[in-house]
């Protein structure tokens, strides 16, 4: 079972949100998690480095006290925690975007002058090594004092511009929670102070030439500049991670054309979408976006849902059809009635789900968090020990231990470890939303890639989910089919009763009967005392021709529950229909307690054209496919043969589907369940990963960890493939982050020099450290282009 499922009980506690300021690496986030998690009244805490947000689950009744303690405790650690504002997702996104742009602007504003001072400093300090000659008044051997003073004057502005590293890094050290800034502050500070002492002694006449040749000003300035440059590149790249969210935000137009409710002749008024209310009548012009959810009143067109569901084929719409915000109208003009506006639209709910998923953590992130918590103190101890070892056990000049100390400190990069997981999750979940797959949390994203057995419902997943009525058999008393009228009811009367009753059901088969009744001109009938038995059938009282009938429509088990046995002749007809891949429904009719089987309704649900190929692809991925359906076994096996499904369990009730999932799990299988989120809710909730099939962009299936915004096995394949691609991306990021430090730190400590190789310059170490985070973010951004290979 996924970690997220195991912690659902924790989610019953009050969830508090905080915006965290001052975090720069995984050591920051893991330290906050550990400290806040130890507070009384806190059940669970999750801090996300990429989004700079924290979620705290407080015990009921302790919310205010926990909120105050969290803010105080985080402040003592050297960070800031402010309660997140209760804003809609769009406002949060815009605020985060503005904050990111401002951070990028500030970094760029510091970076240019830092470069302006660092470049001439490099020329002065190291120009002679590159064959450049300095004027005599600046040459270290002839004018050592001028040489030292010029370097100091060029370094001071860089240190001042990079003072945030020292302020935040020193504060973290004083709070006993060292971070990446602490490493930078100690490393560059040591290089600067060593150089400053040499400068002062040289100016006082203590061997100025020797002192001039032992300065590390350029290391300090270059390190600060390169780290600032790396963070600027990182901030630029991280902003692109929100492109998918931005694309979703842009789907809602800013204005809408509202029609006058009293006079249709009045020209439509252009009003802000935020001013719309449920019940407003709107004009949707050709080529424009639908502003809110609603229903078509007049006109015919086709709407493009591709940016919402990934479905490339426009969907035809007409009167009484649903419209969703964000879809693009085709060539026809439509009028619509608004039904859901603002944060109640399906698009708004999708955006909220994506945002929550991007702020969640995958279980694999715990590894990086655990390592990062101890990493910075361990690096500082390692740097000190390495420097002492060179000082005590080697004959190298004192500059070598200093160089080793600085190089080790700035080589370490907890940033890359902290960004490895959240950046991939942010980009992966955003890309999923673009492809019509809503992944609710990082745990589901990780677990989906481990699925070994996929249990699927038949209707709407393997099949089109749009069954049609193919025939009606009127049954005589002995169960045999007849063309005549039985008990005063003809074929059309039976369909009328069934369609009226099924109008109260949400099952896909019900829609087939409703459509058939409408197509054949069946009149509407009053219905009372409706009783729905999920997975079995529906019963109720239907009025027709001034007579009330007790009607039931369902499978053989449903009829048996009602005390009706299927005669042999009718049973043979049921078997023949099932063998042909059709779904037979039994219809019983009575005027009191004398109900009897009156007809058989045959329905057919065509197999989706892509289902066999997708099942074959799943087999190639090592995933076994099992069909769990409430349909009869013959029909189910006919569909399974055509689709290539491995195993079939038919005639199952919702609770029995959950039992079957439990049995698969007991065999050691990681089980994914695909269903409609209503009848399949128990199995979806129990599965390691529940994938609920939405209708269009319906995201109401709370039981699912993943919502497939368009039905069919292609969406399932997308979900599993995206999960595997994202987890592969995370492992690549973690491999780079850990491998970089495992290989880089010994080199920075002088391992190569022991065997006659070169020492690693602190400048190169700092450059590598700065670029390591950029490489992790850039690798995560590759997921923006994910698509299933043909």
Coordinates of N, CA and C in Angstrom, one line a residue, residues 507-705:
X507 N -25.5 4.5 -14.0 CA -24.7 3.5 -14.6 C -24.7 3.7 -16.1
X508 N -23.5 3.4 -16.8 CA -23.4 3.5 -18.3 C -24.5 2.8 -19.0
X509 N -24.9 1.6 -18.5 CA -26.0 0.9 -19.2 C -27.3 1.6 -19.2
X510 N -27.5 2.4 -18.1 CA -28.8 3.1 -18.0 C -28.9 4.1 -19.1
X511 N -27.8 4.8 -19.5 CA -27.8 5.8 -20.5 C -28.2 5.1 -21.8
X512 N -27.8 3.9 -22.1 CA -28.2 3.2 -23.3 C -29.7 3.1 -23.4
X513 N -30.3 2.7 -22.3 CA -31.8 2.5 -22.3 C -32.5 3.9 -22.4
X514 N -32.0 4.9 -21.8 CA -32.6 6.2 -21.8 C -32.5 6.7 -23.3
X515 N -31.4 6.6 -23.9 CA -31.2 7.0 -25.3 C -32.2 6.3 -26.2
X516 N -32.2 5.0 -26.0 CA -33.1 4.1 -26.8 C -34.6 4.6 -26.7
X517 N -35.0 4.8 -25.4 CA -36.3 5.3 -25.2 C -36.6 6.6 -25.9
X518 N -35.7 7.5 -25.8 CA -35.9 8.8 -26.5 C -35.9 8.6 -28.0
X519 N -35.0 7.8 -28.5 CA -35.0 7.6 -30.0 C -36.3 6.9 -30.5
X520 N -36.9 6.1 -29.7 CA -38.1 5.4 -30.1 C -39.4 6.0 -29.7
X521 N -39.3 7.3 -29.1 CA -40.5 8.0 -28.8 C -41.2 7.6 -27.6
X522 N -40.5 7.0 -26.6 CA -41.2 6.5 -25.4 C -41.6 7.8 -24.5
X523 N -42.8 7.8 -24.0 CA -43.2 9.0 -23.2 C -42.5 9.0 -21.9
X524 N -42.4 10.2 -21.2 CA -41.9 10.2 -19.9 C -42.9 9.7 -18.9
X525 N -42.4 9.0 -17.8 CA -43.3 8.4 -16.8 C -42.9 8.8 -15.4
X526 N -43.9 9.0 -14.5 CA -43.5 9.2 -13.1 C -42.9 8.0 -12.5
X527 N -41.9 8.2 -11.6 CA -41.2 7.1 -11.0 C -41.1 7.4 -9.5
X528 N -41.4 6.4 -8.7 CA -41.3 6.6 -7.2 C -40.6 5.4 -6.6
X529 N -40.3 5.5 -5.3 CA -39.7 4.4 -4.5 C -38.5 3.7 -5.2
X530 N -37.6 4.5 -5.7 CA -36.4 4.0 -6.4 C -35.5 3.3 -5.4
X531 N -35.0 2.1 -5.7 CA -34.0 1.4 -4.9 C -32.9 0.9 -5.8
X532 N -31.7 1.5 -5.6 CA -30.6 1.1 -6.4 C -29.7 0.2 -5.6
X533 N -29.3 -1.0 -6.2 CA -28.4 -1.9 -5.7 C -27.1 -1.9 -6.5
X534 N -26.0 -1.3 -6.1 CA -24.8 -1.2 -6.9 C -24.3 -2.5 -7.3
X535 N -24.1 -2.7 -8.6 CA -23.6 -3.9 -9.2 C -24.6 -4.9 -9.5
X536 N -25.9 -4.6 -9.1 CA -27.0 -5.6 -9.3 C -28.1 -5.1 -10.2
X537 N -28.7 -4.0 -9.8 CA -29.8 -3.4 -10.6 C -30.5 -2.3 -9.9
X538 N -31.7 -2.0 -10.4 CA -32.5 -0.9 -9.9 C -33.9 -1.3 -10.0
X539 N -34.7 -0.8 -9.0 CA -36.1 -1.1 -8.9 C -36.9 0.1 -8.5
X540 N -38.2 0.1 -8.8 CA -39.0 1.3 -8.4 C -40.4 1.1 -9.0
X541 N -41.2 2.1 -8.7 CA -42.6 2.1 -9.1 C -42.7 3.1 -10.3
X542 N -43.3 2.6 -11.4 CA -43.4 3.5 -12.6 C -44.8 3.5 -13.0
X543 N -45.3 4.8 -13.3 CA -46.7 4.9 -13.8 C -46.7 5.0 -15.3
X544 N -47.6 4.1 -15.9 CA -47.8 4.1 -17.4 C -49.3 3.8 -17.7
X545 N -49.9 4.6 -18.5 CA -51.3 4.4 -18.9 C -52.2 4.2 -17.7
X546 N -52.0 5.2 -16.8 CA -52.9 5.2 -15.5 C -52.7 4.0 -14.7
X547 N -51.7 3.3 -14.8 CA -51.4 2.1 -14.1 C -50.0 2.1 -13.4
X548 N -49.9 1.8 -12.2 CA -48.6 1.7 -11.5 C -48.0 0.3 -11.6
X549 N -46.8 0.3 -12.1 CA -46.1 -1.0 -12.2 C -44.9 -1.0 -11.3
X550 N -44.7 -2.2 -10.6 CA -43.4 -2.4 -9.8 C -42.4 -3.0 -10.8
X551 N -41.4 -2.2 -11.1 CA -40.4 -2.6 -12.2 C -39.0 -2.8 -11.6
X552 N -38.3 -3.8 -12.1 CA -36.9 -4.0 -11.7 C -36.1 -4.3 -13.0
X553 N -34.9 -3.8 -13.1 CA -34.0 -4.0 -14.2 C -32.7 -4.4 -13.6
X554 N -32.1 -5.6 -14.0 CA -30.9 -5.9 -13.4 C -30.4 -7.3 -13.9
X555 N -29.4 -7.9 -13.2 CA -28.9 -9.2 -13.6 C -29.6 -10.3 -12.9
X556 N -29.2 -11.5 -13.2 CA -29.8 -12.7 -12.7 C -29.8 -12.7 -11.1
X557 N -28.7 -12.3 -10.5 CA -28.6 -12.3 -9.1 C -29.6 -11.3 -8.5
X558 N -29.8 -10.2 -9.1 CA -30.8 -9.2 -8.7 C -32.2 -9.8 -8.7
X559 N -32.5 -10.5 -9.7 CA -33.8 -11.1 -9.8 C -34.0 -12.2 -8.8
X560 N -32.9 -12.9 -8.5 CA -33.0 -14.0 -7.5 C -33.2 -13.4 -6.1
X561 N -32.6 -12.2 -5.9 CA -32.8 -11.5 -4.6 C -34.3 -11.1 -4.4
X562 N -35.0 -10.9 -5.6 CA -36.4 -10.5 -5.6 C -37.3 -11.7 -5.7
X563 N -36.7 -12.8 -5.6 CA -37.6 -14.1 -5.5 C -38.0 -14.6 -6.9
X564 N -37.3 -14.2 -8.0 CA -37.6 -14.6 -9.3 C -36.5 -15.4 -9.9
X565 N -36.9 -16.6 -10.3 CA -35.9 -17.5 -11.0 C -36.1 -17.4 -12.5
X566 N -35.0 -17.6 -13.2 CA -35.0 -17.5 -14.6 C -35.3 -18.8 -15.2
X567 N -36.4 -18.9 -16.0 CA -36.8 -20.1 -16.7 C -35.7 -20.6 -17.6
X568 N -35.7 -21.9 -17.9 CA -34.7 -22.5 -18.8 C -34.7 -21.8 -20.2
X569 N -35.8 -21.5 -20.8 CA -35.8 -20.9 -22.1 C -35.2 -19.5 -22.1
X570 N -35.5 -18.8 -21.0 CA -34.9 -17.4 -20.9 C -33.4 -17.6 -20.6
X571 N -33.0 -18.6 -19.8 CA -31.6 -18.8 -19.5 C -30.8 -19.1 -20.7
X572 N -31.4 -19.9 -21.7 CA -30.7 -20.2 -22.9 C -30.5 -18.9 -23.7
X573 N -31.4 -18.0 -23.7 CA -31.3 -16.8 -24.5 C -30.2 -15.9 -23.9
X574 N -30.2 -15.9 -22.5 CA -29.2 -15.1 -21.8 C -27.8 -15.6 -22.2
X575 N -27.6 -16.9 -22.2 CA -26.3 -17.5 -22.6 C -25.9 -17.2 -24.0
X576 N -26.9 -17.2 -24.9 CA -26.5 -16.9 -26.3 C -26.1 -15.5 -26.5
X577 N -26.8 -14.6 -25.8 CA -26.4 -13.1 -25.9 C -25.0 -12.9 -25.3
X578 N -24.8 -13.5 -24.1 CA -23.5 -13.4 -23.5 C -22.3 -13.9 -24.3
X579 N -22.6 -15.1 -25.0 CA -21.6 -15.7 -25.8 C -21.2 -14.8 -27.0
X580 N -22.2 -14.0 -27.4 CA -22.0 -13.1 -28.5 C -21.4 -11.7 -28.1
X581 N -21.0 -11.7 -26.8 CA -20.4 -10.5 -26.2 C -21.3 -9.3 -25.9
X582 N -22.6 -9.6 -25.8 CA -23.6 -8.6 -25.4 C -24.0 -8.8 -24.0
X583 N -24.5 -7.7 -23.4 CA -24.9 -7.7 -22.0 C -26.4 -7.8 -21.9
X584 N -26.9 -8.9 -21.4 CA -28.4 -9.0 -21.2 C -28.8 -8.5 -19.9
X585 N -29.9 -7.7 -19.8 CA -30.5 -7.2 -18.6 C -31.9 -7.8 -18.5
X586 N -32.3 -8.3 -17.3 CA -33.6 -8.9 -17.1 C -34.5 -7.8 -16.6
X587 N -35.8 -7.8 -17.1 CA -36.8 -6.8 -16.7 C -37.9 -7.6 -16.1
X588 N -38.3 -7.2 -14.9 CA -39.5 -7.8 -14.2 C -40.5 -6.7 -14.0
X589 N -41.8 -7.1 -14.2 CA -42.9 -6.1 -14.1 C -44.0 -6.8 -13.3
X590 N -44.6 -6.0 -12.4 CA -45.8 -6.5 -11.7 C -46.6 -5.3 -11.2
X591 N -47.9 -5.6 -10.9 CA -48.8 -4.6 -10.4 C -48.9 -4.6 -8.9
X592 N -48.2 -5.5 -8.2 CA -48.2 -5.6 -6.8 C -47.1 -6.5 -6.3
X593 N -47.5 -7.6 -5.7 CA -46.5 -8.6 -5.3 C -46.4 -9.8 -6.3
X594 N -47.1 -9.6 -7.5 CA -47.1 -10.7 -8.5 C -46.2 -10.4 -9.6
X595 N -45.0 -9.9 -9.3 CA -44.1 -9.5 -10.4 C -43.5 -10.8 -11.1
X596 N -43.3 -10.7 -12.4 CA -42.7 -11.8 -13.1 C -41.7 -11.3 -14.2
X597 N -40.9 -12.1 -14.7 CA -39.9 -11.7 -15.7 C -40.7 -11.5 -17.0
X598 N -40.6 -10.2 -17.5 CA -41.4 -9.8 -18.7 C -40.5 -9.6 -19.9
X599 N -39.2 -9.4 -19.8 CA -38.4 -9.2 -21.0 C -36.9 -9.3 -20.7
X600 N -36.2 -9.4 -21.8 CA -34.7 -9.3 -21.8 C -34.3 -8.2 -22.7
X601 N -33.5 -7.3 -22.1 CA -32.9 -6.2 -22.9 C -31.5 -6.5 -23.2
X602 N -31.1 -6.5 -24.5 CA -29.8 -6.8 -24.9 C -29.0 -5.6 -25.3
X603 N -27.9 -5.4 -24.6 CA -27.1 -4.2 -24.9 C -25.7 -4.6 -25.3
X604 N -25.1 -3.8 -26.1 CA -23.7 -4.1 -26.6 C -22.8 -2.9 -26.4
X605 N -21.7 -3.2 -25.9 CA -20.7 -2.1 -25.6 C -19.4 -2.5 -26.4
X606 N -19.2 -1.7 -27.5 CA -18.1 -2.1 -28.4 C -16.7 -1.9 -27.7
X607 N -15.8 -2.9 -28.0 CA -14.5 -2.8 -27.5 C -13.8 -1.6 -28.1
X608 N -13.0 -0.8 -27.2 CA -12.3 0.3 -27.7 C -11.2 -0.2 -28.7
X609 N -11.1 0.5 -29.9 CA -10.1 0.0 -30.9 C -8.7 -0.1 -30.4
X610 N -8.3 0.7 -29.4 CA -6.9 0.7 -28.9 C -6.7 -0.3 -27.8
X611 N -7.7 -0.9 -27.2 CA -7.6 -1.7 -26.0 C -6.6 -2.9 -26.3
X612 N -6.8 -3.7 -27.3 CA -5.8 -4.8 -27.5 C -4.4 -4.4 -27.6
X613 N -4.1 -3.3 -28.3 CA -2.7 -2.9 -28.4 C -2.2 -2.4 -27.1
X614 N -3.0 -1.7 -26.3 CA -2.5 -1.1 -25.0 C -2.3 -2.3 -24.1
X615 N -3.2 -3.3 -24.0 CA -3.0 -4.4 -23.2 C -1.7 -5.1 -23.5
X616 N -1.4 -5.2 -24.8 CA -0.1 -5.8 -25.2 C 1.1 -5.0 -24.8
X617 N 1.0 -3.7 -24.8 CA 2.0 -2.8 -24.3 C 2.2 -3.0 -22.8
X618 N 1.1 -3.2 -22.1 CA 1.2 -3.4 -20.6 C 1.9 -4.7 -20.3
X619 N 1.6 -5.7 -21.2 CA 2.3 -7.0 -21.0 C 3.8 -6.8 -21.2
X620 N 4.2 -6.0 -22.2 CA 5.6 -5.8 -22.4 C 6.3 -5.1 -21.2
X621 N 5.5 -4.3 -20.5 CA 6.0 -3.6 -19.3 C 6.0 -4.5 -18.1
X622 N 5.6 -5.8 -18.3 CA 5.6 -6.7 -17.2 C 4.4 -6.6 -16.3
X623 N 3.3 -6.0 -16.8 CA 2.0 -5.8 -16.0 C 1.0 -6.8 -16.4
X624 N 0.5 -7.6 -15.5 CA -0.6 -8.5 -15.7 C -1.9 -7.7 -15.7
X625 N -2.9 -8.0 -16.6 CA -4.1 -7.3 -16.7 C -5.3 -8.2 -16.3
X626 N -6.1 -7.8 -15.3 CA -7.2 -8.6 -14.8 C -8.5 -7.8 -14.9
X627 N -9.5 -8.4 -15.5 CA -10.8 -7.8 -15.6 C -11.7 -8.1 -14.5
X628 N -12.2 -7.1 -13.7 CA -13.1 -7.3 -12.7 C -14.4 -6.6 -13.1
X629 N -15.5 -7.3 -13.2 CA -16.7 -6.8 -13.8 C -17.9 -7.4 -13.1
X630 N -19.0 -6.6 -13.0 CA -20.2 -7.1 -12.5 C -21.0 -7.8 -13.6
X631 N -20.6 -7.7 -14.9 CA -21.2 -8.4 -16.0 C -21.2 -9.9 -15.9
X632 N -22.0 -10.6 -16.7 CA -22.0 -12.0 -16.6 C -20.7 -12.6 -17.2
X633 N -20.4 -13.8 -16.9 CA -19.1 -14.4 -17.2 C -18.9 -14.6 -18.7
X634 N -19.9 -15.0 -19.4 CA -19.7 -15.2 -20.8 C -19.4 -14.0 -21.6
X635 N -20.2 -12.9 -21.3 CA -19.9 -11.6 -21.9 C -18.5 -11.1 -21.6
X636 N -18.2 -11.2 -20.3 CA -16.9 -10.7 -19.9 C -15.7 -11.5 -20.6
X637 N -15.9 -12.8 -20.7 CA -14.8 -13.6 -21.3 C -14.7 -13.3 -22.8
X638 N -15.9 -13.0 -23.4 CA -15.8 -12.7 -24.9 C -15.0 -11.4 -25.1
X639 N -15.3 -10.4 -24.2 CA -14.5 -9.1 -24.3 C -13.1 -9.4 -24.0
X640 N -12.8 -10.2 -22.9 CA -11.4 -10.4 -22.5 C -10.6 -11.1 -23.6
X641 N -11.2 -12.0 -24.3 CA -10.5 -12.7 -25.4 C -10.1 -11.7 -26.5
X642 N -11.0 -10.8 -26.8 CA -10.8 -9.9 -27.9 C -9.7 -8.9 -27.4
X643 N -9.7 -8.5 -26.1 CA -8.7 -7.5 -25.7 C -7.4 -8.1 -25.3
X644 N -7.3 -9.4 -25.1 CA -6.1 -10.0 -24.6 C -5.8 -10.0 -23.2
X645 N -6.9 -9.8 -22.4 CA -6.7 -9.8 -20.9 C -6.3 -11.1 -20.4
X646 N -5.5 -11.1 -19.3 CA -5.0 -12.3 -18.7 C -6.0 -13.1 -17.9
X647 N -6.8 -12.4 -17.1 CA -7.6 -13.1 -16.2 C -9.0 -12.4 -16.1
X648 N -10.0 -13.1 -15.8 CA -11.4 -12.5 -15.7 C -12.1 -13.0 -14.5
X649 N -12.7 -12.0 -13.8 CA -13.5 -12.3 -12.6 C -14.8 -11.6 -12.9
X650 N -15.9 -12.3 -13.2 CA -17.2 -11.7 -13.6 C -18.2 -11.9 -12.5
X651 N -19.3 -11.1 -12.7 CA -20.4 -11.2 -11.8 C -20.1 -10.8 -10.4
X652 N -19.2 -9.8 -10.2 CA -18.7 -9.3 -8.9 C -19.5 -8.1 -8.4
X653 N -19.9 -8.1 -7.2 CA -20.4 -7.0 -6.5 C -19.3 -6.0 -6.1
X654 N -19.6 -4.7 -5.8 CA -18.5 -3.8 -5.5 C -17.6 -4.4 -4.3
X655 N -18.2 -4.9 -3.3 CA -17.4 -5.5 -2.2 C -16.6 -6.6 -2.6
X656 N -17.1 -7.4 -3.6 CA -16.3 -8.6 -4.1 C -15.1 -8.2 -4.9
X657 N -15.3 -7.0 -5.6 CA -14.1 -6.5 -6.3 C -13.0 -6.1 -5.4
X658 N -13.4 -5.5 -4.2 CA -12.4 -5.1 -3.2 C -11.8 -6.4 -2.6
X659 N -12.5 -7.4 -2.4 CA -12.0 -8.7 -1.9 C -11.0 -9.3 -2.9
X660 N -11.3 -9.2 -4.2 CA -10.4 -9.7 -5.2 C -9.1 -8.9 -5.2
X661 N -9.2 -7.6 -5.1 CA -8.0 -6.7 -5.0 C -7.1 -7.1 -3.8
X662 N -7.8 -7.4 -2.6 CA -7.1 -7.8 -1.4 C -6.4 -9.1 -1.6
X663 N -7.0 -10.0 -2.3 CA -6.4 -11.3 -2.6 C -5.2 -11.2 -3.4
X664 N -5.2 -10.3 -4.4 CA -4.0 -10.1 -5.3 C -2.9 -9.5 -4.5
X665 N -3.2 -8.6 -3.6 CA -2.2 -8.0 -2.7 C -1.6 -9.0 -1.8
X666 N -2.4 -9.9 -1.3 CA -1.9 -11.0 -0.4 C -0.9 -11.9 -1.1
X667 N -1.0 -11.9 -2.4 CA 0.0 -12.7 -3.2 C 1.3 -11.9 -3.5
X668 N 1.4 -10.7 -2.9 CA 2.6 -9.9 -3.1 C 2.5 -9.0 -4.4
X669 N 1.4 -8.9 -5.0 CA 1.2 -8.0 -6.1 C 1.0 -6.6 -5.7
X670 N 1.6 -5.7 -6.5 CA 1.3 -4.2 -6.4 C 0.2 -4.0 -7.3
X671 N -1.0 -3.6 -6.8 CA -2.2 -3.7 -7.6 C -2.7 -2.2 -7.9
X672 N -2.9 -2.0 -9.2 CA -3.6 -0.8 -9.6 C -5.0 -1.2 -10.0
X673 N -6.0 -0.3 -9.7 CA -7.4 -0.6 -10.0 C -7.9 0.6 -10.8
X674 N -8.6 0.2 -11.9 CA -9.2 1.3 -12.8 C -10.7 1.1 -12.8
X675 N -11.4 2.1 -12.4 CA -12.8 2.0 -12.3 C -13.5 3.4 -12.4
X676 N -14.8 3.4 -12.3 CA -15.6 4.7 -12.5 C -15.7 5.5 -11.3
X677 N -15.2 5.1 -10.1 CA -15.2 5.9 -8.9 C -16.5 5.8 -8.2
X678 N -17.5 5.1 -8.7 CA -18.8 5.0 -8.0 C -19.0 3.6 -7.5
X679 N -19.3 2.7 -8.4 CA -19.5 1.3 -8.1 C -18.2 0.7 -7.6
X680 N -17.1 1.2 -8.2 CA -15.8 0.6 -7.9 C -15.0 1.3 -6.8
X681 N -15.7 2.2 -6.0 CA -15.1 3.0 -5.0 C -14.4 2.1 -3.9
X682 N -15.0 1.0 -3.4 CA -14.2 0.2 -2.4 C -12.9 -0.4 -3.0
X683 N -13.0 -0.9 -4.2 CA -11.7 -1.5 -4.8 C -10.7 -0.4 -5.1
X684 N -11.2 0.8 -5.5 CA -10.3 1.9 -5.8 C -9.5 2.3 -4.5
X685 N -10.3 2.4 -3.5 CA -9.7 2.8 -2.2 C -8.7 1.8 -1.6
X686 N -9.0 0.5 -1.9 CA -8.2 -0.5 -1.3 C -6.9 -0.8 -2.1
X687 N -7.0 -0.5 -3.4 CA -5.8 -0.8 -4.3 C -4.6 0.1 -3.9
X688 N -3.4 -0.4 -4.3 CA -2.2 0.4 -4.0 C -2.3 1.7 -4.8
X689 N -2.8 1.7 -6.0 CA -3.1 2.9 -6.8 C -4.5 2.8 -7.4
X690 N -5.4 3.7 -7.0 CA -6.7 3.7 -7.6 C -6.8 4.7 -8.7
X691 N -7.2 4.3 -9.9 CA -7.3 5.2 -11.0 C -8.8 5.3 -11.4
X692 N -9.3 6.5 -11.1 CA -10.8 6.7 -11.4 C -10.9 7.3 -12.7
X693 N -11.8 6.7 -13.5 CA -12.1 7.3 -14.9 C -13.1 8.4 -14.7
X694 N -12.7 9.6 -15.1 CA -13.6 10.7 -15.0 C -14.5 10.8 -16.3
X695 N -15.6 11.5 -16.2 CA -16.4 11.7 -17.4 C -16.1 13.0 -18.0
X696 N -15.4 13.0 -19.1 CA -14.9 14.3 -19.7 C -13.8 14.8 -18.8
X697 N -14.0 15.8 -18.0 CA -13.1 16.3 -17.0 C -13.6 16.3 -15.6
X698 N -14.5 15.3 -15.3 CA -15.0 15.1 -14.0 C -14.0 14.6 -13.1
X699 N -13.7 15.4 -12.0 CA -12.7 15.0 -11.1 C -13.3 14.8 -9.7
X700 N -14.5 14.3 -9.7 CA -15.3 14.0 -8.5 C -14.9 12.7 -7.8
X701 N -14.2 11.9 -8.5 CA -13.9 10.5 -8.0 C -12.8 10.6 -6.9
X702 N -13.3 10.8 -5.7 CA -12.4 11.0 -4.5 C -11.7 9.8 -4.2
X703 N -12.2 8.6 -4.5 CA -11.6 7.3 -4.1 C -10.3 7.1 -4.9
X704 N -10.1 7.7 -6.0 CA -8.9 7.4 -6.8 C -7.7 8.3 -6.5
X705 N -6.5 7.7 -6.5 CA -5.3 8.4 -6.4 C -4.9 9.2 -7.7

